[in-house]
mmCIF file of C-alpha atoms in Angstrom:
data_model
loop_
_atom_site.group_PDB
_atom_site.id
_atom_site.type_symbol
_atom_site.label_atom_id
_atom_site.label_comp_id
_atom_site.label_asym_id
_atom_site.label_seq_id
_atom_site.Cartn_x
_atom_site.Cartn_y
_atom_site.Cartn_z
ATOM 1 C CA THR A 1 30.034 -26.784 -1.936
ATOM 2 C CA ASN A 2 28.929 -25.844 -5.482
ATOM 3 C CA GLU A 3 26.039 -25.039 -7.693
ATOM 4 C CA THR A 4 25.528 -28.646 -8.909
ATOM 5 C CA GLU A 5 25.270 -29.885 -5.319
ATOM 6 C CA LEU A 6 22.962 -27.150 -4.327
ATOM 7 C CA LEU A 7 20.617 -27.859 -7.218
ATOM 8 C CA LEU A 8 20.690 -31.638 -6.412
ATOM 9 C CA ALA A 9 19.803 -30.949 -2.802
ATOM 10 C CA LEU A 10 16.935 -28.608 -3.744
ATOM 11 C CA GLY A 11 15.591 -31.233 -6.213
ATOM 12 C CA ASN A 12 15.434 -33.835 -3.339
ATOM 13 C CA ALA A 13 12.170 -33.333 -1.474
ATOM 14 C CA ASP A 14 13.517 -35.516 1.375
ATOM 15 C CA ILE A 15 16.127 -32.877 2.134
ATOM 16 C CA GLU A 16 14.738 -30.259 4.551
ATOM 17 C CA LYS A 17 17.940 -28.342 5.341
ATOM 18 C CA ILE A 18 20.889 -27.526 3.102
ATOM 19 C CA ILE A 19 24.234 -26.526 4.706
ATOM 20 C CA LEU A 20 26.812 -24.800 2.571
ATOM 21 C CA GLY A 21 30.433 -26.120 2.813
ATOM 22 C CA ALA A 22 32.028 -23.331 0.758
ATOM 23 C CA SER A 23 31.515 -20.126 -1.147
ATOM 24 C CA PHE A 24 30.739 -20.599 -4.884
ATOM 25 C CA GLU A 25 29.155 -19.034 -7.941
ATOM 26 C CA VAL A 26 25.896 -19.921 -9.604
ATOM 27 C CA ASN A 27 25.521 -19.463 -13.379
ATOM 28 C CA ALA A 28 21.758 -19.143 -13.254
ATOM 29 C CA SER A 29 19.190 -17.890 -10.604
ATOM 30 C CA VAL A 30 18.608 -20.794 -8.171
ATOM 31 C CA VAL A 31 14.881 -21.560 -8.162
ATOM 32 C CA ILE A 32 13.436 -22.383 -4.775
ATOM 33 C CA GLY A 33 9.929 -23.825 -5.008
ATOM 34 C CA ARG A 34 9.293 -25.653 -1.744
ATOM 35 C CA ASP A 35 9.865 -25.446 2.041
ATOM 36 C CA ILE A 36 13.537 -25.387 2.800
ATOM 37 C CA THR A 37 16.191 -24.020 5.085
ATOM 38 C CA ILE A 38 19.496 -22.919 3.543
ATOM 39 C CA ASP A 39 22.218 -22.423 6.133
ATOM 40 C CA GLY A 40 25.167 -20.605 4.515
ATOM 41 C CA SER A 41 27.568 -21.352 7.425
ATOM 42 C CA GLY A 42 29.019 -17.896 6.707
ATOM 43 C CA TYR A 43 29.793 -18.478 3.027
ATOM 44 C CA ALA A 44 28.798 -16.558 0.017
ATOM 45 C CA ILE A 45 26.760 -17.403 -3.137
ATOM 46 C CA SER A 46 27.641 -15.080 -6.005
ATOM 47 C CA LYS A 47 25.824 -14.920 -9.392
ATOM 48 C CA ALA A 48 28.513 -15.433 -12.089
ATOM 49 C CA GLY A 49 29.184 -12.867 -14.759
ATOM 50 C CA THR A 50 28.339 -9.220 -14.820
ATOM 51 C CA PRO A 51 25.061 -8.354 -13.083
ATOM 52 C CA SER A 52 22.462 -6.630 -15.272
ATOM 53 C CA TYR A 53 20.220 -3.691 -14.173
ATOM 54 C CA VAL A 54 17.222 -5.378 -15.912
ATOM 55 C CA SER A 55 14.560 -6.839 -13.750
ATOM 56 C CA GLY A 56 13.344 -10.408 -14.268
ATOM 57 C CA GLY A 57 14.889 -13.371 -15.998
ATOM 58 C CA ASN A 58 18.080 -14.739 -14.690
ATOM 59 C CA ASN A 59 19.227 -11.705 -12.602
ATOM 60 C CA TYR A 60 18.926 -12.969 -8.982
ATOM 61 C CA VAL A 61 20.826 -15.254 -6.724
ATOM 62 C CA PHE A 62 17.648 -16.980 -5.461
ATOM 63 C CA LYS A 63 14.154 -16.960 -7.218
ATOM 64 C CA ILE A 64 11.567 -18.043 -4.633
ATOM 65 C CA TYR A 65 8.398 -18.812 -6.518
ATOM 66 C CA GLY A 66 6.242 -21.442 -8.189
ATOM 67 C CA MET A 67 4.360 -22.644 -5.105
ATOM 68 C CA GLU A 68 1.096 -22.030 -3.376
ATOM 69 C CA HIS A 69 2.835 -21.600 -0.085
ATOM 70 C CA ALA A 70 6.361 -22.110 1.146
ATOM 71 C CA ASP A 71 8.371 -21.339 4.189
ATOM 72 C CA VAL A 72 11.900 -20.559 3.175
ATOM 73 C CA VAL A 73 14.683 -19.871 5.719
ATOM 74 C CA ILE A 74 18.004 -18.351 4.457
ATOM 75 C CA LYS A 75 20.584 -17.661 7.087
ATOM 76 C CA ASP A 76 24.259 -17.018 7.587
ATOM 77 C CA VAL A 77 25.091 -16.264 3.900
ATOM 78 C CA LYS A 78 26.126 -13.463 1.571
ATOM 79 C CA LEU A 79 24.115 -13.286 -1.656
ATOM 80 C CA THR A 80 25.934 -11.029 -4.181
ATOM 81 C CA ASN A 81 26.708 -9.968 -7.767
ATOM 82 C CA ALA A 82 22.995 -10.028 -9.114
ATOM 83 C CA MET A 83 20.442 -7.390 -10.049
ATOM 84 C CA ALA A 84 18.951 -8.164 -6.742
ATOM 85 C CA ALA A 85 19.822 -10.933 -4.155
ATOM 86 C CA ILE A 86 16.376 -12.551 -4.021
ATOM 87 C CA MET A 87 13.145 -12.384 -6.183
ATOM 88 C CA VAL A 88 9.940 -13.635 -4.667
ATOM 89 C CA GLY A 89 6.719 -14.428 -6.321
ATOM 90 C CA ASP A 90 3.470 -16.248 -5.402
ATOM 91 C CA TYR A 91 2.978 -16.855 -1.716
ATOM 92 C CA ALA A 92 6.141 -17.366 0.391
ATOM 93 C CA HIS A 93 7.152 -16.729 3.902
ATOM 94 C CA VAL A 94 10.866 -15.916 3.792
ATOM 95 C CA SER A 95 12.899 -15.624 6.988
ATOM 96 C CA LEU A 96 16.341 -13.976 6.578
ATOM 97 C CA ASP A 97 18.771 -14.368 9.564
ATOM 98 C CA ASN A 98 22.236 -12.918 9.243
ATOM 99 C CA VAL A 99 22.014 -12.459 5.463
ATOM 100 C CA ASP A 100 24.215 -10.011 3.705
ATOM 101 C CA LEU A 101 22.520 -8.444 0.665
ATOM 102 C CA ASP A 102 25.372 -6.030 -0.268
ATOM 103 C CA GLY A 103 27.033 -6.149 -3.734
ATOM 104 C CA ASN A 104 23.928 -6.321 -5.875
ATOM 105 C CA VAL A 105 23.180 -3.819 -8.571
ATOM 106 C CA TRP A 106 19.703 -2.665 -7.622
ATOM 107 C CA GLY A 107 18.771 -3.700 -4.085
ATOM 108 C CA GLY A 108 17.957 -6.619 -1.874
ATOM 109 C CA ILE A 109 14.579 -8.262 -2.541
ATOM 110 C CA GLU A 110 12.212 -7.871 -5.439
ATOM 111 C CA VAL A 111 8.630 -8.939 -5.060
ATOM 112 C CA LYS A 112 7.211 -9.568 -8.572
ATOM 113 C CA ASP A 113 4.093 -8.094 -9.990
ATOM 114 C CA THR A 114 1.568 -10.936 -10.024
ATOM 115 C CA SER A 115 -1.914 -10.886 -8.555
ATOM 116 C CA THR A 116 -0.825 -13.530 -5.978
ATOM 117 C CA THR A 117 2.373 -11.937 -4.879
ATOM 118 C CA SER A 118 2.865 -11.679 -1.072
ATOM 119 C CA LEU A 119 6.056 -11.685 1.078
ATOM 120 C CA TYR A 120 6.499 -12.093 4.713
ATOM 121 C CA VAL A 121 10.131 -11.336 5.671
ATOM 122 C CA ASN A 122 11.432 -11.959 9.162
ATOM 123 C CA VAL A 123 14.626 -9.974 9.418
ATOM 124 C CA GLU A 124 17.254 -10.494 12.068
ATOM 125 C CA ASN A 125 20.794 -9.497 11.803
ATOM 126 C CA LEU A 126 20.502 -8.301 8.150
ATOM 127 C CA ALA A 127 23.480 -6.715 6.425
ATOM 128 C CA TYR A 128 22.579 -4.143 3.808
ATOM 129 C CA SER A 129 24.930 -1.098 4.061
ATOM 130 C CA GLU A 130 24.302 -0.055 0.512
ATOM 131 C CA GLU A 131 20.679 1.102 0.992
ATOM 132 C CA ALA A 132 20.137 4.577 -0.716
ATOM 133 C CA TYR A 133 17.267 6.212 -2.435
ATOM 134 C CA GLY A 134 16.412 4.056 -5.492
ATOM 135 C CA LYS A 135 18.326 1.053 -4.027
ATOM 136 C CA PRO A 136 15.846 -0.181 -1.399
ATOM 137 C CA ILE A 137 16.043 -3.281 0.842
ATOM 138 C CA ALA A 138 12.896 -4.436 -0.958
ATOM 139 C CA TRP A 139 10.405 -3.325 -3.532
ATOM 140 C CA VAL A 140 7.106 -4.337 -5.072
ATOM 141 C CA ASP A 141 6.648 -3.947 -8.849
ATOM 142 C CA ALA A 142 3.283 -2.570 -10.020
ATOM 143 C CA PRO A 143 2.014 -1.819 -6.587
ATOM 144 C CA GLU A 144 -1.641 -1.263 -7.878
ATOM 145 C CA VAL A 145 -1.950 -4.962 -7.710
ATOM 146 C CA ALA A 146 -4.162 -5.246 -4.580
ATOM 147 C CA ASN A 147 -2.693 -8.426 -3.268
ATOM 148 C CA ALA A 148 0.984 -7.516 -3.678
ATOM 149 C CA SER A 149 2.404 -6.767 -0.233
ATOM 150 C CA ILE A 150 5.452 -7.089 2.013
ATOM 151 C CA SER A 151 5.178 -7.585 5.772
ATOM 152 C CA PHE A 152 8.392 -7.087 7.781
ATOM 153 C CA VAL A 153 9.085 -8.450 11.231
ATOM 154 C CA LEU A 154 12.148 -6.787 12.511
ATOM 155 C CA GLU A 155 13.720 -8.829 15.400
ATOM 156 C CA ASN A 156 16.588 -7.452 17.490
ATOM 157 C CA THR A 157 16.961 -4.313 15.366
ATOM 158 C CA ASN A 158 16.439 -0.639 15.759
ATOM 159 C CA TRP A 159 15.079 -0.305 12.157
ATOM 160 C CA SER A 160 11.623 0.774 11.127
ATOM 161 C CA VAL A 161 10.318 0.286 7.576
ATOM 162 C CA THR A 162 9.582 3.409 5.561
ATOM 163 C CA THR A 163 7.908 3.130 2.048
ATOM 164 C CA ALA A 164 8.255 5.391 -0.890
ATOM 165 C CA SER A 165 6.508 5.319 -4.272
ATOM 166 C CA VAL A 166 9.047 5.434 -7.117
ATOM 167 C CA LYS A 167 8.263 4.825 -10.776
ATOM 168 C CA ASN A 168 5.366 2.421 -10.518
ATOM 169 C CA GLN A 169 6.939 0.595 -7.552
ATOM 170 C CA THR A 170 6.703 0.720 -3.782
ATOM 171 C CA HIS A 171 10.178 0.836 -2.139
ATOM 172 C CA TYR A 172 10.833 -0.410 1.327
ATOM 173 C CA TYR A 173 13.721 1.219 3.267
ATOM 174 C CA LEU A 174 15.101 0.337 6.650
ATOM 175 C CA ASP A 175 16.504 3.840 7.107
ATOM 176 C CA ALA A 176 13.743 6.434 6.627
ATOM 177 C CA ALA A 177 16.347 9.036 5.345
ATOM 178 C CA ASN A 178 16.903 6.847 2.306
ATOM 179 C CA ALA A 179 13.189 7.096 1.309
ATOM 180 C CA VAL A 180 13.772 10.718 0.189
ATOM 181 C CA GLU A 181 15.622 11.878 -2.940
#
């Protein structure tokens, strides 16, 4: 029901599934570095304070990295008031089901610019009504990194993913009209 309990649960390797019991704020980006399912039960996790437009650091709700491989499931939750809802680095398979990414400064998911960055996103019932040119659902920094990629599996949606190159980034849009300035 709060940041402390979430961090304790993430720190306990015996816990495979975390179920939220309330909406709450987090003071710092919550680091996820292992296999886990987070069931938001319809609640919200908000980043405390005024979100910054600056990439990196402490400007996300979730930072999923620090592992050779992890399967992370995030469902039934709103992630808001950050630069981006989620930052992914290293190798991770991330499934998002009924996740609301609205209310963040820049966009939904940032894939960091490391030589090992890869993201597989299974999307079902995703809410992101704020998508616009320059505010994509996901983006890869420094796309010249050969291994940096995003793969989307779109279940039960009428979306198709469109990419656009913008300022040394590759942007991913669910609505092709948003990929054009």
